[in-house]
Coordinates of C-alpha atoms in Angstrom, one line a residue:
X1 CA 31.5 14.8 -102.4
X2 CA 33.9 12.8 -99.8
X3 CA 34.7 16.1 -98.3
X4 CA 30.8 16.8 -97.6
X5 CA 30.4 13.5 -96.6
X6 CA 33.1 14.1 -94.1
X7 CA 32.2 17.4 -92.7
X8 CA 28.2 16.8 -92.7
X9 CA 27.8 14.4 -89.8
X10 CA 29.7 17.0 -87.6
X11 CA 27.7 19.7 -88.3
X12 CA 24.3 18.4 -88.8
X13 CA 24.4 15.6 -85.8
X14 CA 25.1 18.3 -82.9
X15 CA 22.7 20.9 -84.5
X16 CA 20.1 18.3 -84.5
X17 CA 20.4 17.4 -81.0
X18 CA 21.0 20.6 -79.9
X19 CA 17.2 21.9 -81.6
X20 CA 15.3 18.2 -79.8
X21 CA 14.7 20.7 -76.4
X22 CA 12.6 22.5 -78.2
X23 CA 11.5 19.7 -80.6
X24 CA 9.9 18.5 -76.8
X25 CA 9.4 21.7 -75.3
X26 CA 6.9 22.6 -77.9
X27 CA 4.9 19.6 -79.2
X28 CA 1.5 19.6 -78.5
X29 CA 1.6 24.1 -77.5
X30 CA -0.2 26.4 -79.5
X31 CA 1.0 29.0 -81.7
X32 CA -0.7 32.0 -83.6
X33 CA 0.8 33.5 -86.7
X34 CA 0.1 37.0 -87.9
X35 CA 1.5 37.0 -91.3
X36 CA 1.8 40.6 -92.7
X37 CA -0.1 40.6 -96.2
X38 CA 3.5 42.9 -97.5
X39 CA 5.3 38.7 -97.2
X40 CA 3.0 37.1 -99.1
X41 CA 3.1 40.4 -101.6
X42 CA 7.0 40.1 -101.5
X43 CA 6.9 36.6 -103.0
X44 CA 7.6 34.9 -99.4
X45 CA 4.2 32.3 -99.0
X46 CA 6.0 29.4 -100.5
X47 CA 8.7 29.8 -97.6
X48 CA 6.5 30.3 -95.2
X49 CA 4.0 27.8 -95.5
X50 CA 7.2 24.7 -95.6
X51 CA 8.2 25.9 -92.6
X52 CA 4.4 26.0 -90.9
X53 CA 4.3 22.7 -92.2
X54 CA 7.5 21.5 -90.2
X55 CA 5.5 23.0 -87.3
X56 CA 2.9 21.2 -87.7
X57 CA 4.7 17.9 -88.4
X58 CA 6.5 18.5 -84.9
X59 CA 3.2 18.3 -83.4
X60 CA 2.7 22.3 -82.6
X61 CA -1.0 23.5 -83.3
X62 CA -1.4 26.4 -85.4
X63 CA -3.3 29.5 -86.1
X64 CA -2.4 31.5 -89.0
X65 CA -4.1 35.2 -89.5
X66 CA -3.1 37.0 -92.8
X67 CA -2.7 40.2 -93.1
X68 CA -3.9 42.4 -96.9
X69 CA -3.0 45.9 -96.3
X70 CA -0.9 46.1 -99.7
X71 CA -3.8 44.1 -101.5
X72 CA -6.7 46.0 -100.6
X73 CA -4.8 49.3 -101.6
X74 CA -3.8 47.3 -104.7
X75 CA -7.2 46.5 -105.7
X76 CA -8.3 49.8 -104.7
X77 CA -5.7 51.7 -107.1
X78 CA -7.0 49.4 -110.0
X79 CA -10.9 51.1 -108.9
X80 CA -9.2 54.4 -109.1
X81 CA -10.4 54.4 -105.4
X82 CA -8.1 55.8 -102.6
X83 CA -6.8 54.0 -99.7
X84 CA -7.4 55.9 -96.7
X85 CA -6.3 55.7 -93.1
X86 CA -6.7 57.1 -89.8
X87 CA -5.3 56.2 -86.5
X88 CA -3.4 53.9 -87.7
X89 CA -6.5 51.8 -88.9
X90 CA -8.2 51.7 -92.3
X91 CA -11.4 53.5 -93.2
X92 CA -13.5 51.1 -95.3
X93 CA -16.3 52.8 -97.3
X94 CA -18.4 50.5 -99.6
X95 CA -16.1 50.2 -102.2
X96 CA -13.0 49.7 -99.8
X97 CA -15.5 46.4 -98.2
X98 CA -15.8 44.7 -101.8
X99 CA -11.6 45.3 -102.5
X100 CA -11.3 43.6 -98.9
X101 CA -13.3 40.7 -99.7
X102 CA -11.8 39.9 -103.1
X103 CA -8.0 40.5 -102.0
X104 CA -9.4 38.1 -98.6
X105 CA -10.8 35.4 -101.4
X106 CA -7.7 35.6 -103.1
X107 CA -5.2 35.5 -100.4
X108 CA -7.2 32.3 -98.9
X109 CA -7.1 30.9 -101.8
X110 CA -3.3 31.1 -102.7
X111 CA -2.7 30.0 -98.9
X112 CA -4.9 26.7 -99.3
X113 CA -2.9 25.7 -102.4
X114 CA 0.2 26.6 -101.3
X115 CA -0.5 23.9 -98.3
X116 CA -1.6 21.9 -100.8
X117 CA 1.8 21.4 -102.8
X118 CA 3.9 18.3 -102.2
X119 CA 6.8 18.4 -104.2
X120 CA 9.6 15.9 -103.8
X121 CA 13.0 17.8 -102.3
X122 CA 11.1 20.1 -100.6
X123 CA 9.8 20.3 -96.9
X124 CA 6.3 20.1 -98.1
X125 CA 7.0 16.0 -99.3
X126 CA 4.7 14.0 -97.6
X127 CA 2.9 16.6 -95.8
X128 CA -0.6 16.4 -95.5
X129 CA -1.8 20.1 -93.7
X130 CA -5.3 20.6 -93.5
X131 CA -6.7 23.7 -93.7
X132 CA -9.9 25.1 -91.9
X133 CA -11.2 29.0 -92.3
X134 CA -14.5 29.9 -91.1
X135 CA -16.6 32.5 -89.0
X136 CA -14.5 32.1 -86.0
X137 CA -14.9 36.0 -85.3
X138 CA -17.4 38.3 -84.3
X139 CA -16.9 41.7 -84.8
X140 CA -18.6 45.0 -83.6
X141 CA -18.0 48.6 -85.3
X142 CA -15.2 50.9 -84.6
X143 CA -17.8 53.6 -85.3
X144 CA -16.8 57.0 -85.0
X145 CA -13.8 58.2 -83.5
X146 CA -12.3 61.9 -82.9
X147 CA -14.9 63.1 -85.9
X148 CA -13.7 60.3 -88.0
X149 CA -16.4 57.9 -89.5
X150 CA -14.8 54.3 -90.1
X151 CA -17.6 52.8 -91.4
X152 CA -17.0 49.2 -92.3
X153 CA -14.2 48.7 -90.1
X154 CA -14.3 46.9 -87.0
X155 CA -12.7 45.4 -83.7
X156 CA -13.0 41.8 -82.6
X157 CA -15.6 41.1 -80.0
X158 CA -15.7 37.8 -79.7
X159 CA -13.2 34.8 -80.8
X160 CA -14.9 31.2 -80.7
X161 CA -12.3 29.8 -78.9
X162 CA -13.6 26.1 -78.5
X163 CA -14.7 25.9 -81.9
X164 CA -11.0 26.8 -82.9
X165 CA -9.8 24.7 -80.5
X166 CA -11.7 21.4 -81.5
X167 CA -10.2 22.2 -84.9
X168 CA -6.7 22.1 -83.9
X169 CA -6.6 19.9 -81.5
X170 CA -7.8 17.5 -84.6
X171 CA -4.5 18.1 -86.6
X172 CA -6.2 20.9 -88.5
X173 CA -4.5 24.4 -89.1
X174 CA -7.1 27.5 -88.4
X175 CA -7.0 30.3 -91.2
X176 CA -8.3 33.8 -90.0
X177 CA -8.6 36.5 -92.6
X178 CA -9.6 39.7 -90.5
X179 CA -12.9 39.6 -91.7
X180 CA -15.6 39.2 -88.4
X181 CA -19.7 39.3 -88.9
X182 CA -22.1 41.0 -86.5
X183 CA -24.8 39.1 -85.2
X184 CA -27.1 40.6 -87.7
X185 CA -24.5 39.4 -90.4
X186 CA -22.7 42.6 -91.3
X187 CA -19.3 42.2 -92.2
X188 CA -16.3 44.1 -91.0
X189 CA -12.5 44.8 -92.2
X190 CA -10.5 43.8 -89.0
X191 CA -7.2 44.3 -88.5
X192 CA -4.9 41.4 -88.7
X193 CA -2.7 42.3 -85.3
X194 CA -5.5 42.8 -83.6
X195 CA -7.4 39.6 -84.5
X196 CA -4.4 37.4 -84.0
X197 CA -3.9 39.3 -80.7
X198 CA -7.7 38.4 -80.0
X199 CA -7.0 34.7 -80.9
X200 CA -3.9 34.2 -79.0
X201 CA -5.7 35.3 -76.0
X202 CA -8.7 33.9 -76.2
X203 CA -6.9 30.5 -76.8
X204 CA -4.3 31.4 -74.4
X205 CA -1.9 30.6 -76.8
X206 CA 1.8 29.5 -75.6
X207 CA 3.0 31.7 -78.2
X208 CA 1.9 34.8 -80.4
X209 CA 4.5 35.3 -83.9
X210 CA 4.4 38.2 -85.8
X211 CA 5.7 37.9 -89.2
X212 CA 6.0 41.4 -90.7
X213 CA 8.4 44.2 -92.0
X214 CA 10.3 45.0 -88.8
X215 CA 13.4 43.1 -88.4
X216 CA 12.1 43.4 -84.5
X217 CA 13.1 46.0 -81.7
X218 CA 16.2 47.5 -81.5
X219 CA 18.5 48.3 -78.9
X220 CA 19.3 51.6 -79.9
X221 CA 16.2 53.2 -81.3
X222 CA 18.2 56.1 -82.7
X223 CA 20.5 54.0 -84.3
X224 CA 18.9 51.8 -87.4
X225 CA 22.3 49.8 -87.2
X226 CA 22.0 48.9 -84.1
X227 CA 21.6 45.2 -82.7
X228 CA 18.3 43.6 -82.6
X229 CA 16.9 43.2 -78.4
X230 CA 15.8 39.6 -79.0
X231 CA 14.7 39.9 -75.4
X232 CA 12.0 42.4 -73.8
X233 CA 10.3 41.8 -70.3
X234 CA 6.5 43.0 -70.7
X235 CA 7.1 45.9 -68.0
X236 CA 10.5 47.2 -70.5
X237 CA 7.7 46.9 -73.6
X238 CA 5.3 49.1 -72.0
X239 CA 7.9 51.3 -70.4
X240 CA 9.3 51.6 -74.3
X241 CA 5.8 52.0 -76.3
X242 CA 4.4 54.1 -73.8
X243 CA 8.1 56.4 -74.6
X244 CA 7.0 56.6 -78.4
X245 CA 4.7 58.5 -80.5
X246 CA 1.4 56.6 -81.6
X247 CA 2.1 54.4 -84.5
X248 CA 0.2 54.5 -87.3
X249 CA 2.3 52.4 -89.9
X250 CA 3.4 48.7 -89.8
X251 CA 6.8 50.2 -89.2
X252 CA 6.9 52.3 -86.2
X253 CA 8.6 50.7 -83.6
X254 CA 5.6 50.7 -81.8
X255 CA 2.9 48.9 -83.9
X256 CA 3.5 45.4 -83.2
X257 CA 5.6 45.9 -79.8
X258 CA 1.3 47.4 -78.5
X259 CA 0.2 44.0 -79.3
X260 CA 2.8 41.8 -78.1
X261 CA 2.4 43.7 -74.9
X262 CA -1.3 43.3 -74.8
X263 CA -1.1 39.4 -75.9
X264 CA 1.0 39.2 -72.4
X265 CA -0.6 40.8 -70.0
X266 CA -3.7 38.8 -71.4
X267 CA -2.3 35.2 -70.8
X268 CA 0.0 34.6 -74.0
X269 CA 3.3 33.3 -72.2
X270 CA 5.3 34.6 -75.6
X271 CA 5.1 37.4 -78.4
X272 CA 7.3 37.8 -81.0
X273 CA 8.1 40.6 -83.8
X274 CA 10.1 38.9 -86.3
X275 CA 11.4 39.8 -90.0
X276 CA 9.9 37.8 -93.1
X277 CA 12.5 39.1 -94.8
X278 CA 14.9 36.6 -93.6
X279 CA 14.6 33.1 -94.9
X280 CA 13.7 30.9 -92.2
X281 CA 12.8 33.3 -89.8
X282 CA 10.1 31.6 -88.0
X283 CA 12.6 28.0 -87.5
X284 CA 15.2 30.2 -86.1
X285 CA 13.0 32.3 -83.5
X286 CA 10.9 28.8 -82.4
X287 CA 14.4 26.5 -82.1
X288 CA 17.7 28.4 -81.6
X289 CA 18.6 30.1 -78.3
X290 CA 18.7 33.9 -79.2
X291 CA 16.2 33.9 -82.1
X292 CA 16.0 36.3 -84.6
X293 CA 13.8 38.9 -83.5
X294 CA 12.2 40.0 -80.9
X295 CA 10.6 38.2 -78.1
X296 CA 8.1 40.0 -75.3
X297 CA 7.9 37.7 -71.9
X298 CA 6.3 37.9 -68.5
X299 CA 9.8 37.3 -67.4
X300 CA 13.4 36.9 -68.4
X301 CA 13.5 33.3 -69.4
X302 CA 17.2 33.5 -69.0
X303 CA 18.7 33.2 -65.4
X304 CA 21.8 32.5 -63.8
X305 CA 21.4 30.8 -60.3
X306 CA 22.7 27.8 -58.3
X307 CA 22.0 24.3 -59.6
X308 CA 19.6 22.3 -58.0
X309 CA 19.2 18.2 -58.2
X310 CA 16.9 18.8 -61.5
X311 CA 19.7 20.4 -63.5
X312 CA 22.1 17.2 -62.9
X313 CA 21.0 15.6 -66.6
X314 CA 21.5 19.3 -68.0
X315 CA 24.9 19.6 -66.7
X316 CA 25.9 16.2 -68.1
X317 CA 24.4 16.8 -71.7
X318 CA 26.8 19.9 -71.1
X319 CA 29.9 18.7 -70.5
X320 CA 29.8 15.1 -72.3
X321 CA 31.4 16.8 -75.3
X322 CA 34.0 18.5 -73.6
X323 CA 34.7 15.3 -71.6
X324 CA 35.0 13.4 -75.0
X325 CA 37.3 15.8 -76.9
X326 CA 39.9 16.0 -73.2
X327 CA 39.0 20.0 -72.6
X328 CA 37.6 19.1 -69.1
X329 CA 38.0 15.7 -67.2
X330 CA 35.4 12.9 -67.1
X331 CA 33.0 13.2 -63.8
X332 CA 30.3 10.7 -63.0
X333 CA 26.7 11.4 -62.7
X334 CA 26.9 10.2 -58.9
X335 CA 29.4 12.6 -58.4
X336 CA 27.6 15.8 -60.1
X337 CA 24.6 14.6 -57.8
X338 CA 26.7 15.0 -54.6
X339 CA 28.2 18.3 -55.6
X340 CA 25.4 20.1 -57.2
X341 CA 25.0 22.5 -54.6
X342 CA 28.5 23.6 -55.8
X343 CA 27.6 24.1 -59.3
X344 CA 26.4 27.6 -60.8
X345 CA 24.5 27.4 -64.2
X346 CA 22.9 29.8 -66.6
X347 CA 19.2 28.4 -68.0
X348 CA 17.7 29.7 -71.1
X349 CA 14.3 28.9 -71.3
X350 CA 14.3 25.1 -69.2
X351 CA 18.1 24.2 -71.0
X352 CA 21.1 24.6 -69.5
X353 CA 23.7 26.8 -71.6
X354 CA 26.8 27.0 -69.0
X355 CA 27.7 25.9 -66.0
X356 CA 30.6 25.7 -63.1
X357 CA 31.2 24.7 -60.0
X358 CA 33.2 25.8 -56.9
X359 CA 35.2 23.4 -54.8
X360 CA 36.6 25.5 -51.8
X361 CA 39.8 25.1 -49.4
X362 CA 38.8 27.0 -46.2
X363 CA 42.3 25.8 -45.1
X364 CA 44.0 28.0 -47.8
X365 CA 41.6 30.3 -48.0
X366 CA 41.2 29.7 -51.6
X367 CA 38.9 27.5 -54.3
X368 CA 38.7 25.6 -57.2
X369 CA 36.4 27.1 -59.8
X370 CA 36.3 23.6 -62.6
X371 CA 33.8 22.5 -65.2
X372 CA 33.6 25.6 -66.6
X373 CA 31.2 25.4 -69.6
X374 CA 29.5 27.3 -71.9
X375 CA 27.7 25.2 -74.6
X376 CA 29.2 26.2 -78.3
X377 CA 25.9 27.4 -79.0
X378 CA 25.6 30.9 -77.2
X379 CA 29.6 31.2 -76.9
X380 CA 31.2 34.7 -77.2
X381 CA 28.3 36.0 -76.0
X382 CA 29.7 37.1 -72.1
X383 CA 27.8 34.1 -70.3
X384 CA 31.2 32.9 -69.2
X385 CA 31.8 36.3 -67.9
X386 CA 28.8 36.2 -66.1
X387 CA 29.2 32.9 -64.3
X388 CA 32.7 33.7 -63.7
X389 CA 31.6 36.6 -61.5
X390 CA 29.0 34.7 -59.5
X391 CA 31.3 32.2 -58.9
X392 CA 33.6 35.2 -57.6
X393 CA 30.8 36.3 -55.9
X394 CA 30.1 32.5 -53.8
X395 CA 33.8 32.7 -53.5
X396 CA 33.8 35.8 -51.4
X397 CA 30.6 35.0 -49.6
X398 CA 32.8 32.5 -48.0
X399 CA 35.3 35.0 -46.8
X400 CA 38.1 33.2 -49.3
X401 CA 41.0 35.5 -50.8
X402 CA 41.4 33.7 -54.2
X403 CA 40.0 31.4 -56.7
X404 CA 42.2 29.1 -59.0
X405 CA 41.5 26.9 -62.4
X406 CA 43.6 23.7 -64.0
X407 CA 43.6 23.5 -67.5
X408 CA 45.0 22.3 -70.9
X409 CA 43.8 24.5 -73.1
X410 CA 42.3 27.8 -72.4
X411 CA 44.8 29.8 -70.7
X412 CA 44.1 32.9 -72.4
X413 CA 40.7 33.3 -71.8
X414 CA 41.4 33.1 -68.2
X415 CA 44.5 35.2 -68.1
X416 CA 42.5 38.1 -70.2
X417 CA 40.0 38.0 -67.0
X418 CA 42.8 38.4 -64.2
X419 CA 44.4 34.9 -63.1
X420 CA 48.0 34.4 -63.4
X421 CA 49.5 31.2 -63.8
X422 CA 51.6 29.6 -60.4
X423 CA 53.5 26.5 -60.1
X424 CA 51.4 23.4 -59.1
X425 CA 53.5 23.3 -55.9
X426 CA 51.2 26.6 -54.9
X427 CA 47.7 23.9 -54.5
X428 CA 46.6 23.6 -51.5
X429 CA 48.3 20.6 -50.1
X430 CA 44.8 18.5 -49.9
X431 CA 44.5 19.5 -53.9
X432 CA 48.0 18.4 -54.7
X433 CA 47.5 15.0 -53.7
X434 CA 44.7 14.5 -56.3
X435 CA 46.8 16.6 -59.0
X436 CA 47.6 14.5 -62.2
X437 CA 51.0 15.0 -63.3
X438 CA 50.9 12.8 -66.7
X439 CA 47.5 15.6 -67.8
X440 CA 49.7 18.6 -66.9
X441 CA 47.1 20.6 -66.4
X442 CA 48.2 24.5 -66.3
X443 CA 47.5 26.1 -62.2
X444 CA 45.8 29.5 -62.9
X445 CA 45.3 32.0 -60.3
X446 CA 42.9 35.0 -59.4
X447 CA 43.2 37.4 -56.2
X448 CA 39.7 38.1 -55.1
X449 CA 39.9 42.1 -53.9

């Protein structure tokens, strides 16, 4: 126990802090959840619906749509009725209606009381999540396509947005089963990407979440052990679906990647594909920096460019660790503030992950590349690389022939990347005179060719 004691605060203190950018980014935005009915048939609800409930606690507004694909076809099998599909969408006949209805009863149902719980030791303590389903939807008929009735199946036509949005903007979660009503009151099996989709757009949603089977997209299509792409612009989403065949199961590459794209291009600043599979899943995408899974944007949200007067407070909750623990020297806010034009920095989504700055010597034709950071949280993951090169880049803008470093303790990471370490006597002279002997800071140096 004294050694947990010990180690806890300095790992859950910085982690904390390090989530409160998105603990502010995202209070009061609105997310919809397609939850694939194969989670809730793999035991994963209970999970799940703690971690909406953090959501919710953190002020975020949510929609929830379940899926039922395995419990229709379960209910189904127990008629002696089969499932059948076409286009990647469900044919409901008569009997396939009434097994959609039952599984939708059933699955609301276990939702409601699974918000319900409030056990002591669990997330859920103290919660209070209410929960409002309704006829938020109105559907029309797929009708027939290629020669293929569909029958009881149906698209979304109409999403009641304000009525949705009065609810949630009460404190209430919205549950959507993909059920929508005519205005003559028939009924239609909808599908539940394409009503969350719907939803997401027609609330202009800040952010659509898929929870389903796919661990997400991944880099190498060819390869299933390849890395997941936690990152797609919408352009390389549509350049990628429009390269594959038509999907027609929940885990072609495809089927979920045509609906981020579309909740996009209609509004949705963020779509995500993301594994239920992995516990947690849905904390990790919302408030770490790479996610899980994968993430379909308007735009990179990462970018590496020169800091501006905004990013000073970004830089400082940088570097304020490394200042504490002696890996850089201490540098006043009024100082960051008259160099910022200096300073290079990679953003992530309105945070600042890395930074340097460039101090140059036109007299020696060389400058000093310090405060190189890269925050422990996306480390070993080549954004030092990259701001070394831009800095490289400024560097040679400005017709110098080297750049140099001081430091205590990262030698090798520099040397690996080309500098080789000179006697402090080589400093330019006006760099010398502010050169602390008692820190005996190593004098690295890179050529610029």
């Amino acid at each position: 126990m004294p050694t947990v004691d010990l180690v806890f605060p300095h790992t859950f203190v910085p982690w904390f802090r390090a989530v409160a950018p998105y603990i502010h980014a995202y209070h009061g935005k609105t997310f919809v959840i397609g939850l694939a009915g194969e989670a809730i048939a793999a035991g994963k609800l209970n999970q799940f619906v703690q971690d909406l409930s953090i959501l919710h606690a953190m002020g975020i507004k949510l929609v929830l749509v379940h899926g039922f694909r395995p419990q229709v076809n379960e209910q189904l099998a127990a008629k002696g009725h089969a499932s059948r599909f076409s286009h990647g969408m469900r044919i409901t006949d008569e009997v396939a209606l009434d097994c959609a209805q039952e599984a939708a009863g059933q699955l609301r149902f276990e939702i409601e009381a699974a918000f319900s719980q409030g056990l002591p030791n669990t997330p859920m303590a103290n919660a209070t999540v209410r929960v409002v389903s309704g006829n938020f939807l109105t559907a029309r008929p797929v009708g027939i396509v290629d020669g293929v009735d569909f029958m009881h199946s149906g698209f979304v036509r109409k999403v009641d947005a304000a009525a949705i949005r009065r609810t949630i903007d009460s404190e209430t979660l919205v549950l959507l089963s993909p059920f929508g009503f005519s205005p003559t009151g028939e009924a239609f099996n909808l599908a539940m990407e394409e009503v969350a989709t719907a939803t997401a757009i027609a609330l202009q949603a800040d952010k659509l979440l898929f929870l389903t089977e796919m661990p997400g997209i991944r880099e190498d299509l060819n390869d299933p052990e390849s890395a997941i792409d936690t990152e797609l612009s919408v352009a390389e989403a549509e350049r990628l679906t429009a390269s594959l065949p038509r999907p027609t199961l929940p885990t072609d590459t495809a089927f979920y990647l045509q609906h981020c794209v579309r909740a996009c291009r209609g509004g949705v600043e963020r779509s995500h594909i993301l594994p239920f599979s992995v516990d947690g899943a849905l904390l990790m995408e919302v408030f770490t920096h790479d996610g899980i899974g994968t993430m379909v944007v308007d735009e990179k949200l990462e970018s590496l460019r020169e800091a501006t007067s905004d990013d000073v407070g970004g830089i400082l909750q940088l570097i304020e660790p490394f200042e504490r623990d002696g890996t850089l020297v201490r540098r006043e806010r009024t100082e960051i503030e008259r160099d910022i034009a200096n300073y290079t920095v990679i953003e992530h989504d309105g945070v600042i992950f890395g930074c340097a700055a460039l101090y140059p010597y036109p007299e020696a034709r060389t400058a000093e590349m310090a405060a190189l950071t890269i925050s422990p949280q996306v480390q070993s993951q080549g954004d030092g690389e990259r701001i070394l090169k831009r800095v490289e880049q400024r560097a040679r803008a400005l017709g110098l022939e080297s750049i140099f470093v001081l430091t205590t303790r990262t030698k090798h990471w520099f040397v690996k990347r080309g500098f080789q370490q000179v006697d402090p006597d080589w400093l330019p002279e006006a760099r010398k005179r502010k050169y602390n002997w008692d820190r005996r800071s190593l004098v690295l140096v890179k050529k610029l060719t």
